[in-house]
Amino acid sequence: MVRVLCVAEKPSIAKAVANHLAGQARAENVRGIQWVKNYKFDFGFDRWGQCSVTFTCVAGHIVEQDFGERYKKWTSCQPAALFEAPIESRIAAARKAVATNIEAEARYASILYIWTDCDREGEHIGTEIRDIALKVNPNMQVWRARFSNIERAHVIRASQNPVRLDEAQAQAVSARIELDLRLGVAFTRMQTLALQNMIPQQSEDRNKLISYGSCQFPTLGFVVDRYLRVRNFIPEPFWYIRVAHTKDDIDVKFNWRRGHLFDRMAVILIFERCLLAKSAKVIKMAKKPTAKWKPLPLTTVELQKMGSRFLRMTSEDVMKVAEDLYTKGWISYPRTETDQFDPGINLRALVGKQTQDGQWGRFAQNLIDGEFQQPRQGRNNDKAHPPIHPVNYIVPTTLNERERTVYEFVVRRFLACCSKDAVGEATDIEIDYGGEIFHAHGLTVIARNYLEVYRYDRWESSQVLPQYTVGETFEPTEANMHDGETTAPAYLTEPELIGLMDANGIGTDATMADHIAKIKKREYVIARTKTGGGAAGRGRGRGRGGARGGRGGRVGAAAAQNGGGDTGGVQEFIPTTLGIALIEGYDNMGFETSLSKPFLRKEMEVQMKAICEGRTTRNDVVQQNLEQYRAVFNRTVQQIHVLKSAVTKYVVNANHG
DNA sequence: GCAAGGTC
């Protein structure tokens, strides 16, 4: 019988696919690794007939790239030499047993069938597996499965339609690996050696490390950018008009359509026109149904944003806990960009597992009893993993506190997705007063629906507004001119930072939390827990700040209508003097695009796509980038005084003063 | 003592 060796990227895929193909596969232990099993079974492939199959896995990359011995020691070469120093590939120390297992199985198989994730990194991992297998058995045929989820029918279809590895995608990753290594290590050594004597030692036995990385620097850049905007903020006064009217014992406040103006004289003139008009006329009185949409299926980025906003955990902790819940089998794979459920998945069955819970069980039961609605479809699909959802019920009290918090969030989010939008009625009233438009907005929540289970969203009825009729006129009970001033934006919070990284392609969903943790560890930023609520998305500078100090009083706006509900405990980031000095130093070097900005990383992403599409080659991209960065590197060395003087200004002086 | 990306 033909022997086929299948290799997945991680244990869960190997197990799921093997069991789909086999019915029930026999799991054999592998020496030296508890979490890898070799699943053995027979299977009929259209192409090769009845085969004897071993289905095993790796755990991410197996091969590691590093500089050779000669360049390992910091003092052994100039950092600039790392732009061309030879790079060696070897099996990572922690992956020896995995590689040995593949070698052992490959010796007896004639076909290698690769089942790594269908993304760029998966394609590269596939080539790593192939190289290891071909070394012991050069005659193997190499194939690859194209699959985008692990639903049974899909997997079986994929198994019968093998394709070839996509070399271009693997090459794109290879370019990324080489560039990140050379640039990261070269700049890290250079700036550490140049600056470490100016900076207090981190601890007695360890020298301060001043690292550079294509992701950590832009991440730091976002924090510094916001900090400088806060520090350089100059409040601007503004003026506005507010009208109130009491009807049916209800005090209705009308807001000025223009919001506010920064010209006091202009507001005075308009205000006088209003007063002259004496009476206001209702020009719109509309009640219309409105809804608050239920959330989209959960992606990794969203989990980290929501986690750092509502669960009093850092994004790093949220990911750690989510990975734990995944390996224990309670939730699905936590690294996904997909916000749409595959039509094949049995969502009702998953909801059904939650009916036994004391807190959300009744809600789940109601869904089963008829309230269930298909989740919304987002726009993202990584074709590898479904949205994050609970796969099994676990009594929350048997989990530790952090696990419980994350599990509860995943479950509530999932149940919310399978529920209905919240329904309400919006009332909009507009009046014309001296030629100016003022409006009042009211909301009555009619059915909370998904909000019953998803307590992270807020949507509450406002004060009930009285009935007006279009054409009706009245004399306002109160008409006042108020003043206020714009308020500085707040420091960058963790959910905001994750949003910026995501939008700018800094890191991947799986690594964003690592980069944030790294700039903390390097002491480029400090994280501090924000107290009180109302954190995110506030005050983006001019004109958005709340109106403070209005003399007429009663200026404080009602609570945020939407998405508020911050419980406090959000992390906010403030750069250290060292962090500011690094960013300012590079910004002052006069490069077209500073290393602190996200553009270089974005550009690398564009070039990786070009490699994938065959428009350029791996070597061209690597050579061109190395050339470009070598120029930046050399100029940085020549102008190291610019960097040093920023460090002097922010770190040295700050510590003596 | 260095990067970023997989994953356990």
XYZ file of C-alpha atoms (C1' of nucleotides) in Angstrom, chain B:
8
model
C 22.113 40.926 25.096
C 19.590 41.664 19.004
C 13.879 40.974 14.965
C 9.189 39.108 13.714
C 6.611 35.248 12.752
C 4.612 30.775 13.614
C 2.860 27.798 17.898
C 2.682 24.494 22.925
